[in-house]
PDB file of C-alpha atoms in Angstrom:
ATOM      1  CA  UNK A  13       0.002  -0.368   0.315  1.00  0.00           C
ATOM      2  CA  UNK A  14       2.859   2.027   1.263  1.00  0.00           C
ATOM      3  CA  UNK A  15       4.686   1.636  -2.580  1.00  0.00           C
ATOM      4  CA  UNK A  16       0.851   2.377  -3.826  1.00  0.00           C
ATOM      5  CA  UNK A  17       0.791   5.397  -2.631  1.00  0.00           C
ATOM      6  CA  UNK A  18       4.710   6.380  -3.266  1.00  0.00           C
ATOM      7  CA  UNK A  19       3.658   5.543  -7.483  1.00  0.00           C
ATOM      8  CA  UNK A  20       0.825   7.627  -6.911  1.00  0.00           C
ATOM      9  CA  UNK A  21       2.156  11.381  -5.508  1.00  0.00           C
ATOM     10  CA  UNK A  22       4.794  10.482  -8.097  1.00  0.00           C
ATOM     11  CA  UNK A  23       2.339  10.919 -11.088  1.00  0.00           C
ATOM     12  CA  UNK A  24       0.607  13.809  -9.622  1.00  0.00           C
ATOM     13  CA  UNK A  25       4.336  14.922  -9.292  1.00  0.00           C
ATOM     14  CA  UNK A  26       4.635  14.556 -12.604  1.00  0.00           C
ATOM     15  CA  UNK A  27       1.616  15.733 -13.772  1.00  0.00           C
ATOM     16  CA  UNK A  28       1.763  19.663 -11.700  1.00  0.00           C
ATOM     17  CA  UNK A  29       5.061  19.612 -13.445  1.00  0.00           C
ATOM     18  CA  UNK A  30       4.778  19.673 -16.798  1.00  0.00           C
ATOM     19  CA  UNK A  31       1.545  21.610 -16.787  1.00  0.00           C
ATOM     20  CA  UNK A  32       4.778  24.806 -14.991  1.00  0.00           C
ATOM     21  CA  UNK A  33       7.068  23.695 -17.867  1.00  0.00           C
ATOM     22  CA  UNK A  34       4.543  24.256 -20.801  1.00  0.00           C
ATOM     23  CA  UNK A  35       3.673  27.435 -18.599  1.00  0.00           C
ATOM     24  CA  UNK A  36       8.023  28.190 -19.178  1.00  0.00           C
ATOM     25  CA  UNK A  37       8.784  26.958 -22.320  1.00  0.00           C
ATOM     26  CA  UNK A  38       4.979  26.610 -24.666  1.00  0.00           C
ATOM     27  CA  UNK A  39       6.140  28.980 -26.986  1.00  0.00           C
ATOM     28  CA  UNK A  40       9.432  26.765 -27.776  1.00  0.00           C
ATOM     29  CA  UNK A  41       7.306  23.574 -28.316  1.00  0.00           C
ATOM     30  CA  UNK A  42       6.849  22.860 -31.782  1.00  0.00           C
ATOM     31  CA  UNK A  43       4.078  23.010 -34.125  1.00  0.00           C
ATOM     32  CA  UNK A  44       2.392  20.077 -34.459  1.00  0.00           C
ATOM     33  CA  UNK A  45      -0.445  18.276 -36.555  1.00  0.00           C
ATOM     34  CA  UNK A  46      -3.701  19.438 -35.113  1.00  0.00           C
ATOM     35  CA  UNK A  47      -1.792  22.690 -33.286  1.00  0.00           C
ATOM     36  CA  UNK A  48      -2.104  20.957 -30.148  1.00  0.00           C
ATOM     37  CA  UNK A  49      -0.224  23.969 -28.650  1.00  0.00           C
ATOM     38  CA  UNK A  50      -2.301  26.876 -29.568  1.00  0.00           C
ATOM     39  CA  UNK A  51      -5.302  26.025 -28.285  1.00  0.00           C
ATOM     40  CA  UNK A  52      -3.600  24.980 -24.985  1.00  0.00           C
ATOM     41  CA  UNK A  53      -1.940  28.506 -25.037  1.00  0.00           C
ATOM     42  CA  UNK A  54      -5.913  29.856 -25.243  1.00  0.00           C
ATOM     43  CA  UNK A  55      -6.532  28.869 -22.117  1.00  0.00           C
ATOM     44  CA  UNK A  56      -2.636  28.972 -20.785  1.00  0.00           C
ATOM     45  CA  UNK A  57      -3.295  31.036 -17.481  1.00  0.00           C
ATOM     46  CA  UNK A  58      -5.981  27.434 -16.057  1.00  0.00           C
ATOM     47  CA  UNK A  59      -3.064  25.372 -16.153  1.00  0.00           C
ATOM     48  CA  UNK A  60      -2.643  27.288 -12.844  1.00  0.00           C
ATOM     49  CA  UNK A  61      -5.282  25.158 -11.386  1.00  0.00           C
ATOM     50  CA  UNK A  62      -3.190  21.603 -11.683  1.00  0.00           C
ATOM     51  CA  UNK A  63      -1.749  23.151  -8.950  1.00  0.00           C
ATOM     52  CA  UNK A  64      -4.485  23.137  -5.917  1.00  0.00           C
ATOM     53  CA  UNK A  65      -6.282  19.991  -6.817  1.00  0.00           C
ATOM     54  CA  UNK A  66      -2.270  18.759  -6.553  1.00  0.00           C
ATOM     55  CA  UNK A  67      -1.792  19.972  -2.933  1.00  0.00           C
ATOM     56  CA  UNK A  68      -5.039  17.996  -2.684  1.00  0.00           C
ATOM     57  CA  UNK A  69      -3.618  15.114  -3.262  1.00  0.00           C
ATOM     58  CA  UNK A  70      -0.660  15.704  -2.287  1.00  0.00           C
ATOM     59  CA  UNK A  71      -2.314  16.357   1.257  1.00  0.00           C
ATOM     60  CA  UNK A  72      -5.280  12.946   0.719  1.00  0.00           C
ATOM     61  CA  UNK A  73      -1.135  11.157   0.519  1.00  0.00           C
ATOM     62  CA  UNK A  74       1.146  12.485   3.122  1.00  0.00           C
ATOM     63  CA  UNK A  75       3.088  13.012   0.455  1.00  0.00           C
ATOM     64  CA  UNK A  76       5.748  15.686   0.845  1.00  0.00           C
ATOM     65  CA  UNK A  77       7.496  15.350  -3.412  1.00  0.00           C
ATOM     66  CA  UNK A  78       4.166  16.435  -5.092  1.00  0.00           C
ATOM     67  CA  UNK A  79       3.602  19.592  -2.264  1.00  0.00           C
ATOM     68  CA  UNK A  80       6.850  21.052  -3.131  1.00  0.00           C
ATOM     69  CA  UNK A  81       6.040  20.796  -6.837  1.00  0.00           C
ATOM     70  CA  UNK A  82       2.878  22.338  -7.094  1.00  0.00           C
ATOM     71  CA  UNK A  83       4.846  24.990  -4.583  1.00  0.00           C
ATOM     72  CA  UNK A  84       7.313  25.345  -7.916  1.00  0.00           C
ATOM     73  CA  UNK A  85       4.884  25.397 -10.098  1.00  0.00           C
ATOM     74  CA  UNK A  86       2.626  28.415  -7.848  1.00  0.00           C
ATOM     75  CA  UNK A  87       5.696  29.612  -7.983  1.00  0.00           C
ATOM     76  CA  UNK A  88       6.263  29.748 -11.960  1.00  0.00           C
ATOM     77  CA  UNK A  89       2.124  31.330 -12.866  1.00  0.00           C
ATOM     78  CA  UNK A  90       3.058  34.128 -10.571  1.00  0.00           C
ATOM     79  CA  UNK A  91       5.834  34.435 -12.411  1.00  0.00           C
ATOM     80  CA  UNK A  92       4.386  33.963 -15.634  1.00  0.00           C
ATOM     81  CA  UNK A  93       1.347  36.244 -14.760  1.00  0.00           C
ATOM     82  CA  UNK A  94       3.092  38.438 -12.825  1.00  0.00           C
ATOM     83  CA  UNK A  95       0.953  41.623 -14.466  1.00  0.00           C
ATOM     84  CA  UNK A  96      -2.001  40.819 -13.915  1.00  0.00           C
ATOM     85  CA  UNK A  97      -1.559  40.239  -9.820  1.00  0.00           C
ATOM     86  CA  UNK A  98       0.092  43.487 -10.498  1.00  0.00           C
ATOM     87  CA  UNK A  99      -1.335  46.420  -9.334  1.00  0.00           C
ATOM     88  CA  UNK A 100      -3.621  48.628 -11.392  1.00  0.00           C
ATOM     89  CA  UNK A 101      -2.996  50.673 -13.233  1.00  0.00           C
ATOM     90  CA  UNK A 102      -6.550  51.914 -13.613  1.00  0.00           C
ATOM     91  CA  UNK A 103      -6.039  54.818 -11.307  1.00  0.00           C
ATOM     92  CA  UNK A 104      -3.284  56.865 -13.823  1.00  0.00           C
ATOM     93  CA  UNK A 105      -4.659  58.552 -15.757  1.00  0.00           C
ATOM     94  CA  UNK A 106      -5.394  58.226 -20.103  1.00  0.00           C
ATOM     95  CA  UNK A 107      -6.315  60.850 -23.073  1.00  0.00           C
ATOM     96  CA  UNK A 108      -9.665  57.556 -24.485  1.00  0.00           C
ATOM     97  CA  UNK A 109     -11.692  55.156 -23.525  1.00  0.00           C
ATOM     98  CA  UNK A 110     -12.660  52.316 -25.509  1.00  0.00           C
ATOM     99  CA  UNK A 111     -15.340  49.411 -26.081  1.00  0.00           C
ATOM    100  CA  UNK A 112     -15.232  46.169 -28.400  1.00  0.00           C
ATOM    101  CA  UNK A 113     -17.471  43.588 -28.531  1.00  0.00           C
ATOM    102  CA  UNK A 114     -18.910  41.623 -30.862  1.00  0.00           C
ATOM    103  CA  UNK A 115     -22.338  42.463 -30.912  1.00  0.00           C
ATOM    104  CA  UNK A 116     -23.595  38.381 -32.295  1.00  0.00           C
ATOM    105  CA  UNK A 117     -24.790  38.306 -35.344  1.00  0.00           C
ATOM    106  CA  UNK A 118     -27.849  36.501 -33.588  1.00  0.00           C
ATOM    107  CA  UNK A 119     -28.375  38.939 -31.159  1.00  0.00           C
ATOM    108  CA  UNK A 120     -32.523  40.004 -30.541  1.00  0.00           C
ATOM    109  CA  UNK A 121     -31.245  43.110 -28.794  1.00  0.00           C
ATOM    110  CA  UNK A 122     -29.449  45.611 -30.328  1.00  0.00           C
ATOM    111  CA  UNK A 123     -30.633  48.765 -28.733  1.00  0.00           C
ATOM    112  CA  UNK A 124     -29.815  46.968 -25.270  1.00  0.00           C
ATOM    113  CA  UNK A 125     -26.009  46.454 -26.319  1.00  0.00           C
ATOM    114  CA  UNK A 126     -25.809  49.958 -27.531  1.00  0.00           C
ATOM    115  CA  UNK A 127     -26.650  51.230 -24.102  1.00  0.00           C
ATOM    116  CA  UNK A 128     -24.427  48.945 -22.317  1.00  0.00           C
ATOM    117  CA  UNK A 129     -21.118  49.908 -24.825  1.00  0.00           C
ATOM    118  CA  UNK A 130     -21.434  54.137 -23.841  1.00  0.00           C
ATOM    119  CA  UNK A 131     -21.363  52.704 -20.041  1.00  0.00           C
ATOM    120  CA  UNK A 132     -17.789  53.840 -20.289  1.00  0.00           C
ATOM    121  CA  UNK A 133     -18.240  56.667 -21.946  1.00  0.00           C
ATOM    122  CA  UNK A 134     -16.218  54.974 -24.449  1.00  0.00           C
ATOM    123  CA  UNK A 135     -14.186  57.883 -27.470  1.00  0.00           C
ATOM    124  CA  UNK A 136     -14.222  54.704 -29.989  1.00  0.00           C
ATOM    125  CA  UNK A 137     -16.627  51.819 -29.859  1.00  0.00           C
ATOM    126  CA  UNK A 138     -15.903  49.255 -32.562  1.00  0.00           C
ATOM    127  CA  UNK A 139     -18.055  45.968 -32.796  1.00  0.00           C
ATOM    128  CA  UNK A 140     -18.314  42.838 -35.395  1.00  0.00           C
ATOM    129  CA  UNK A 141     -21.109  41.046 -36.215  1.00  0.00           C
ATOM    130  CA  UNK A 142     -23.432  43.930 -37.838  1.00  0.00           C
ATOM    131  CA  UNK A 143     -25.940  42.762 -39.859  1.00  0.00           C
ATOM    132  CA  UNK A 144     -28.052  45.083 -42.343  1.00  0.00           C
ATOM    133  CA  UNK A 145     -30.935  44.270 -39.936  1.00  0.00           C
ATOM    134  CA  UNK A 146     -29.056  45.774 -36.543  1.00  0.00           C
ATOM    135  CA  UNK A 147     -27.552  48.068 -37.858  1.00  0.00           C
ATOM    136  CA  UNK A 148     -30.174  50.733 -38.471  1.00  0.00           C
ATOM    137  CA  UNK A 149     -30.528  50.497 -34.751  1.00  0.00           C
ATOM    138  CA  UNK A 150     -27.044  51.210 -33.618  1.00  0.00           C
ATOM    139  CA  UNK A 151     -27.313  53.855 -35.015  1.00  0.00           C
ATOM    140  CA  UNK A 152     -29.704  55.153 -33.462  1.00  0.00           C
ATOM    141  CA  UNK A 153     -29.006  54.897 -30.255  1.00  0.00           C
ATOM    142  CA  UNK A 154     -23.786  55.641 -31.518  1.00  0.00           C
ATOM    143  CA  UNK A 155     -24.890  58.299 -33.854  1.00  0.00           C
ATOM    144  CA  UNK A 156     -25.950  61.059 -31.166  1.00  0.00           C
ATOM    145  CA  UNK A 157     -23.669  61.153 -29.139  1.00  0.00           C
ATOM    146  CA  UNK A 158     -20.773  59.249 -31.744  1.00  0.00           C
ATOM    147  CA  UNK A 159     -21.276  60.366 -34.915  1.00  0.00           C
ATOM    148  CA  UNK A 160     -18.779  59.684 -36.888  1.00  0.00           C
ATOM    149  CA  UNK A 161     -19.187  56.696 -38.470  1.00  0.00           C
ATOM    150  CA  UNK A 162     -17.270  54.269 -40.632  1.00  0.00           C
ATOM    151  CA  UNK A 163     -18.629  50.593 -41.841  1.00  0.00           C
ATOM    152  CA  UNK A 164     -16.940  48.059 -44.114  1.00  0.00           C
ATOM    153  CA  UNK A 165     -18.823  44.366 -44.368  1.00  0.00           C
ATOM    154  CA  UNK A 166     -19.489  43.214 -40.522  1.00  0.00           C
ATOM    155  CA  UNK A 167     -17.270  45.842 -38.503  1.00  0.00           C
ATOM    156  CA  UNK A 168     -17.904  49.107 -37.717  1.00  0.00           C
ATOM    157  CA  UNK A 169     -15.990  51.850 -35.933  1.00  0.00           C
ATOM    158  CA  UNK A 170     -17.889  54.581 -34.518  1.00  0.00           C
ATOM    159  CA  UNK A 171     -16.249  57.815 -32.951  1.00  0.00           C
ATOM    160  CA  UNK A 172     -16.841  60.464 -31.119  1.00  0.00           C
ATOM    161  CA  UNK A 173     -14.012  62.357 -33.284  1.00  0.00           C
ATOM    162  CA  UNK A 174     -14.402  62.864 -37.201  1.00  0.00           C
ATOM    163  CA  UNK A 175     -12.409  60.083 -38.951  1.00  0.00           C
ATOM    164  CA  UNK A 176     -10.805  60.638 -41.752  1.00  0.00           C
ATOM    165  CA  UNK A 177      -8.700  57.727 -44.626  1.00  0.00           C
ATOM    166  CA  UNK A 178     -11.126  55.043 -43.969  1.00  0.00           C
ATOM    167  CA  UNK A 179     -10.459  52.269 -45.603  1.00  0.00           C
ATOM    168  CA  UNK A 180     -11.214  48.543 -46.841  1.00  0.00           C
ATOM    169  CA  UNK A 181      -8.282  45.812 -45.066  1.00  0.00           C
ATOM    170  CA  UNK A 182      -8.645  42.596 -47.012  1.00  0.00           C
ATOM    171  CA  UNK A 183      -8.169  39.827 -44.497  1.00  0.00           C
ATOM    172  CA  UNK A 184     -10.492  37.711 -46.244  1.00  0.00           C
ATOM    173  CA  UNK A 185      -7.993  34.565 -46.196  1.00  0.00           C
ATOM    174  CA  UNK A 186      -7.597  32.852 -50.039  1.00  0.00           C
ATOM    175  CA  UNK A 187     -10.094  29.809 -49.923  1.00  0.00           C
ATOM    176  CA  UNK A 188     -12.745  32.655 -48.664  1.00  0.00           C
ATOM    177  CA  UNK A 189     -15.432  33.272 -50.786  1.00  0.00           C
ATOM    178  CA  UNK A 190     -16.517  36.802 -52.036  1.00  0.00           C
ATOM    179  CA  UNK A 191     -18.251  39.238 -49.854  1.00  0.00           C
ATOM    180  CA  UNK A 192     -16.625  38.909 -47.103  1.00  0.00           C
ATOM    181  CA  UNK A 193     -15.541  42.392 -44.865  1.00  0.00           C
ATOM    182  CA  UNK A 194     -14.832  42.303 -41.952  1.00  0.00           C
ATOM    183  CA  UNK A 195     -11.164  44.439 -41.259  1.00  0.00           C
ATOM    184  CA  UNK A 196     -11.531  48.427 -41.643  1.00  0.00           C
ATOM    185  CA  UNK A 197      -8.888  51.538 -40.855  1.00  0.00           C
ATOM    186  CA  UNK A 198      -9.524  54.251 -39.758  1.00  0.00           C
ATOM    187  CA  UNK A 199      -7.638  57.710 -38.473  1.00  0.00           C
ATOM    188  CA  UNK A 200      -9.366  58.889 -35.830  1.00  0.00           C
ATOM    189  CA  UNK A 201      -8.973  62.496 -35.390  1.00  0.00           C
ATOM    190  CA  UNK A 202      -8.706  62.342 -31.535  1.00  0.00           C
ATOM    191  CA  UNK A 203      -7.939  65.656 -29.721  1.00  0.00           C
ATOM    192  CA  UNK A 204      -4.717  64.286 -28.200  1.00  0.00           C
ATOM    193  CA  UNK A 205      -3.957  63.794 -31.463  1.00  0.00           C
ATOM    194  CA  UNK A 206      -4.447  60.912 -34.329  1.00  0.00           C
ATOM    195  CA  UNK A 207      -4.299  57.584 -33.478  1.00  0.00           C
ATOM    196  CA  UNK A 208      -4.777  54.220 -37.179  1.00  0.00           C
ATOM    197  CA  UNK A 209      -7.371  51.912 -35.340  1.00  0.00           C
ATOM    198  CA  UNK A 210      -8.126  49.425 -37.429  1.00  0.00           C
ATOM    199  CA  UNK A 211     -10.720  46.866 -36.472  1.00  0.00           C
ATOM    200  CA  UNK A 212     -10.524  43.167 -37.482  1.00  0.00           C
ATOM    201  CA  UNK A 213     -12.714  40.166 -36.891  1.00  0.00           C
ATOM    202  CA  UNK A 214     -10.142  36.761 -37.277  1.00  0.00           C
ATOM    203  CA  UNK A 215     -12.124  33.796 -38.805  1.00  0.00           C
ATOM    204  CA  UNK A 216     -13.177  31.036 -36.159  1.00  0.00           C
ATOM    205  CA  UNK A 217     -11.790  28.382 -34.713  1.00  0.00           C
ATOM    206  CA  UNK A 218     -13.063  24.728 -34.465  1.00  0.00           C
ATOM    207  CA  UNK A 219     -12.018  21.707 -32.146  1.00  0.00           C
ATOM    208  CA  UNK A 220     -12.672  18.588 -35.522  1.00  0.00           C
ATOM    209  CA  UNK A 221     -11.624  14.997 -35.308  1.00  0.00           C
ATOM    210  CA  UNK A 222     -10.641  15.560 -38.744  1.00  0.00           C
ATOM    211  CA  UNK A 223      -8.127  18.663 -38.440  1.00  0.00           C
ATOM    212  CA  UNK A 224      -7.730  18.879 -33.918  1.00  0.00           C
ATOM    213  CA  UNK A 225      -7.960  22.502 -33.618  1.00  0.00           C
ATOM    214  CA  UNK A 226      -8.634  23.761 -36.876  1.00  0.00           C
ATOM    215  CA  UNK A 227      -7.128  27.416 -36.986  1.00  0.00           C
ATOM    216  CA  UNK A 228      -5.817  27.953 -40.708  1.00  0.00           C
ATOM    217  CA  UNK A 229      -8.332  30.558 -41.899  1.00  0.00           C
ATOM    218  CA  UNK A 230      -7.840  32.215 -38.277  1.00  0.00           C
ATOM    219  CA  UNK A 231      -4.052  31.524 -39.088  1.00  0.00           C
ATOM    220  CA  UNK A 232      -4.315  32.799 -42.582  1.00  0.00           C
ATOM    221  CA  UNK A 233      -6.364  35.971 -41.784  1.00  0.00           C
ATOM    222  CA  UNK A 234      -3.518  37.110 -38.406  1.00  0.00           C
ATOM    223  CA  UNK A 235      -1.063  37.400 -40.659  1.00  0.00           C
ATOM    224  CA  UNK A 236      -2.915  39.037 -43.384  1.00  0.00           C
ATOM    225  CA  UNK A 237      -3.560  41.174 -40.755  1.00  0.00           C
ATOM    226  CA  UNK A 238      -0.099  41.558 -39.262  1.00  0.00           C
ATOM    227  CA  UNK A 239       1.821  42.831 -43.160  1.00  0.00           C
ATOM    228  CA  UNK A 240      -1.367  45.766 -42.776  1.00  0.00           C
ATOM    229  CA  UNK A 241      -0.195  47.132 -39.509  1.00  0.00           C
ATOM    230  CA  UNK A 242       3.889  46.451 -40.436  1.00  0.00           C
ATOM    231  CA  UNK A 243       3.194  48.486 -43.978  1.00  0.00           C
ATOM    232  CA  UNK A 244       1.428  51.161 -41.093  1.00  0.00           C
ATOM    233  CA  UNK A 245       4.089  54.085 -40.415  1.00  0.00           C
ATOM    234  CA  UNK A 246       1.276  55.626 -38.362  1.00  0.00           C
ATOM    235  CA  UNK A 247       3.123  57.318 -34.865  1.00  0.00           C
ATOM    236  CA  UNK A 248      -0.388  55.100 -33.442  1.00  0.00           C
ATOM    237  CA  UNK A 249      -1.421  52.630 -34.476  1.00  0.00           C
ATOM    238  CA  UNK A 250      -4.843  50.555 -32.161  1.00  0.00           C
ATOM    239  CA  UNK A 251      -6.805  47.395 -33.522  1.00  0.00           C
ATOM    240  CA  UNK A 252      -9.966  47.002 -32.006  1.00  0.00           C
ATOM    241  CA  UNK A 253     -11.108  43.231 -32.633  1.00  0.00           C
ATOM    242  CA  UNK A 254     -12.704  39.659 -32.001  1.00  0.00           C
ATOM    243  CA  UNK A 255      -9.292  37.520 -32.879  1.00  0.00           C
ATOM    244  CA  UNK A 256     -10.230  34.690 -32.189  1.00  0.00           C
ATOM    245  CA  UNK A 257      -7.418  33.736 -29.984  1.00  0.00           C
ATOM    246  CA  UNK A 258      -5.382  34.372 -26.832  1.00  0.00           C
ATOM    247  CA  UNK A 259      -2.463  37.024 -26.609  1.00  0.00           C
ATOM    248  CA  UNK A 260      -0.645  34.005 -25.456  1.00  0.00           C
ATOM    249  CA  UNK A 261      -1.316  31.565 -29.171  1.00  0.00           C
ATOM    250  CA  UNK A 262       0.753  31.545 -31.941  1.00  0.00           C
ATOM    251  CA  UNK A 263      -1.321  31.338 -34.105  1.00  0.00           C
ATOM    252  CA  UNK A 264      -1.584  35.305 -33.802  1.00  0.00           C
ATOM    253  CA  UNK A 265       2.107  36.214 -33.658  1.00  0.00           C
ATOM    254  CA  UNK A 266       1.649  37.774 -36.979  1.00  0.00           C
ATOM    255  CA  UNK A 267      -0.139  40.439 -35.188  1.00  0.00           C
ATOM    256  CA  UNK A 268       1.216  40.407 -31.616  1.00  0.00           C
ATOM    257  CA  UNK A 269       4.867  41.301 -32.850  1.00  0.00           C
ATOM    258  CA  UNK A 270       3.763  45.207 -34.559  1.00  0.00           C
ATOM    259  CA  UNK A 271       1.455  45.368 -31.349  1.00  0.00           C
ATOM    260  CA  UNK A 272       0.627  44.814 -27.862  1.00  0.00           C
ATOM    261  CA  UNK A 273      -2.509  45.140 -25.212  1.00  0.00           C
ATOM    262  CA  UNK A 274      -2.316  45.778 -21.583  1.00  0.00           C
ATOM    263  CA  UNK A 275      -2.765  42.032 -18.776  1.00  0.00           C
ATOM    264  CA  UNK A 276      -2.851  44.103 -16.479  1.00  0.00           C
ATOM    265  CA  UNK A 277      -6.078  42.486 -15.889  1.00  0.00           C
ATOM    266  CA  UNK A 278      -6.681  38.474 -17.505  1.00  0.00           C
ATOM    267  CA  UNK A 279     -10.448  40.543 -18.478  1.00  0.00           C
ATOM    268  CA  UNK A 280     -11.874  37.551 -20.081  1.00  0.00           C
ATOM    269  CA  UNK A 281     -13.878  37.782 -22.431  1.00  0.00           C
ATOM    270  CA  UNK A 282     -15.865  34.618 -23.961  1.00  0.00           C
ATOM    271  CA  UNK A 283     -17.645  32.915 -23.324  1.00  0.00           C
ATOM    272  CA  UNK A 284     -19.731  35.129 -22.383  1.00  0.00           C
ATOM    273  CA  UNK A 285     -21.757  33.082 -19.040  1.00  0.00           C
ATOM    274  CA  UNK A 286     -18.543  31.175 -18.149  1.00  0.00           C
ATOM    275  CA  UNK A 287     -15.384  33.686 -19.734  1.00  0.00           C
ATOM    276  CA  UNK A 288     -12.031  31.503 -19.760  1.00  0.00           C
ATOM    277  CA  UNK A 289     -10.161  33.345 -22.631  1.00  0.00           C
ATOM    278  CA  UNK A 290      -9.763  36.590 -23.745  1.00  0.00           C
ATOM    279  CA  UNK A 291     -10.096  37.116 -27.657  1.00  0.00           C
ATOM    280  CA  UNK A 292     -10.888  40.430 -27.945  1.00  0.00           C
ATOM    281  CA  UNK A 293      -8.590  42.948 -28.333  1.00  0.00           C
ATOM    282  CA  UNK A 294      -6.987  46.772 -28.254  1.00  0.00           C
ATOM    283  CA  UNK A 295      -3.753  46.356 -28.804  1.00  0.00           C
ATOM    284  CA  UNK A 296      -1.311  49.483 -29.388  1.00  0.00           C
ATOM    285  CA  UNK A 297       1.600  50.078 -30.850  1.00  0.00           C
ATOM    286  CA  UNK A 298       4.055  53.665 -31.224  1.00  0.00           C
ATOM    287  CA  UNK A 299       2.137  56.165 -29.056  1.00  0.00           C
ATOM    288  CA  UNK A 300      -1.246  54.764 -28.067  1.00  0.00           C
ATOM    289  CA  UNK A 301      -0.443  52.862 -25.249  1.00  0.00           C
ATOM    290  CA  UNK A 302      -3.216  50.291 -24.178  1.00  0.00           C
ATOM    291  CA  UNK A 303      -3.529  50.984 -20.085  1.00  0.00           C
ATOM    292  CA  UNK A 304      -6.212  49.276 -17.983  1.00  0.00           C
ATOM    293  CA  UNK A 305      -8.227  46.899 -19.428  1.00  0.00           C
ATOM    294  CA  UNK A 306     -11.864  45.780 -18.053  1.00  0.00           C
ATOM    295  CA  UNK A 307     -14.523  43.491 -19.036  1.00  0.00           C
ATOM    296  CA  UNK A 308     -18.473  44.716 -19.612  1.00  0.00           C
ATOM    297  CA  UNK A 309     -21.620  43.092 -18.369  1.00  0.00           C
ATOM    298  CA  UNK A 310     -23.574  41.238 -20.547  1.00  0.00           C
ATOM    299  CA  UNK A 311     -25.297  41.834 -23.626  1.00  0.00           C
ATOM    300  CA  UNK A 312     -26.805  38.656 -24.989  1.00  0.00           C
ATOM    301  CA  UNK A 313     -23.732  37.934 -26.980  1.00  0.00           C
ATOM    302  CA  UNK A 314     -21.533  34.606 -26.729  1.00  0.00           C
ATOM    303  CA  UNK A 315     -18.227  37.635 -25.691  1.00  0.00           C
ATOM    304  CA  UNK A 316     -18.580  39.764 -23.148  1.00  0.00           C
ATOM    305  CA  UNK A 317     -17.782  43.716 -24.676  1.00  0.00           C
ATOM    306  CA  UNK A 318     -14.202  44.766 -23.283  1.00  0.00           C
ATOM    307  CA  UNK A 319     -12.636  48.476 -22.650  1.00  0.00           C
ATOM    308  CA  UNK A 320      -9.893  49.935 -22.730  1.00  0.00           C
ATOM    309  CA  UNK A 321      -8.197  53.815 -21.257  1.00  0.00           C
ATOM    310  CA  UNK A 322      -5.324  54.819 -24.427  1.00  0.00           C
ATOM    311  CA  UNK A 323      -2.673  57.249 -23.149  1.00  0.00           C
ATOM    312  CA  UNK A 324      -1.560  59.028 -26.699  1.00  0.00           C
TER     313      UNK A 324
END
C-alpha cells in the first residue's frame, strides 16, 4: 500500500510539473499537426489549476514531493502572470477610452447592447458581426454621441471624433468566397493626436475530429492583418477586434509582433456565460499605449465587451 501511494504521489508530481513546464516553454515548443499548442495557449492561465488539485492530492496521500512540486509550479505561475496579479494602473490618467465588442449576428436586442457599450463613456466603439438588419438600431443609439461612423461589411467603428482615411482592410483567407469583409482602417482625429485604428474580426477556430484544433483560416487572416500593420507607418496605431485567439496563441504572432495589449487584468471575454479566455482585444503601438483593460456586462452576445484606457 505504501509503495502504491508513493507511485501515485510521483505521478501527481509529474503531472503538475508538466503543467509548470508548459507555462515556461510553451512558445518554444514546435507546432504539431492539429495545432494542439494553440489550444493549450488559448487557456494557458488555467494550467494553474494543477496546483490546488495537486496540493489536495498531496495532502490526502501525505506525500511531500508533489507538495513541493506544486509550490514550485505555483511560483512559476505567479511569475508568468505577474502583471495581471500586480497593481492595476486604473488610476493613471489616459486620453481615450475605447470599447471593443463582437455583438453577435444573432443578438435580438441591439439597442440594449448599444446602451451597455455607452456605459464607460467611450471615445471610440468598435463592433463586429453587424448585420444590415441590426445596423439601424445601433445607429439610433450610438450616432447622437458618436456621430462619426465607418462600416465595412460586418465591422463598424463609431467615434466622438472625426474619422478620416477610411478604408477596407483585406483579411479574407484565400479559400473564403467573395463578400467576406471583416476589416477596416480609419484615422481617429482625437484632440490628443491622430490614432490610426484598425477594426478586425478574424475567422473562428474549431475543434474537429478530422483536423484537431482547426486554426488555418484564422492564422491566414492574422498574417494578412500583420502585414497591413507592418506596412503602416502611423505614429499611433490601435487594433480593436475579435481575433479569436489570446495573446499567448502563436497563431496571432504576426499581429502581436506589431502591436501589444495590457495584461493588468485577465479580462476574459469568451464565452460570455463562463469567460475563460480573452479573445477580444485592444492592442496598441507607438504613441497609442493601452492601459487598464476590463470587461463590461453581458449583452446577450457569446462575447463580453472589452473596454480599455489608451494614452495618446
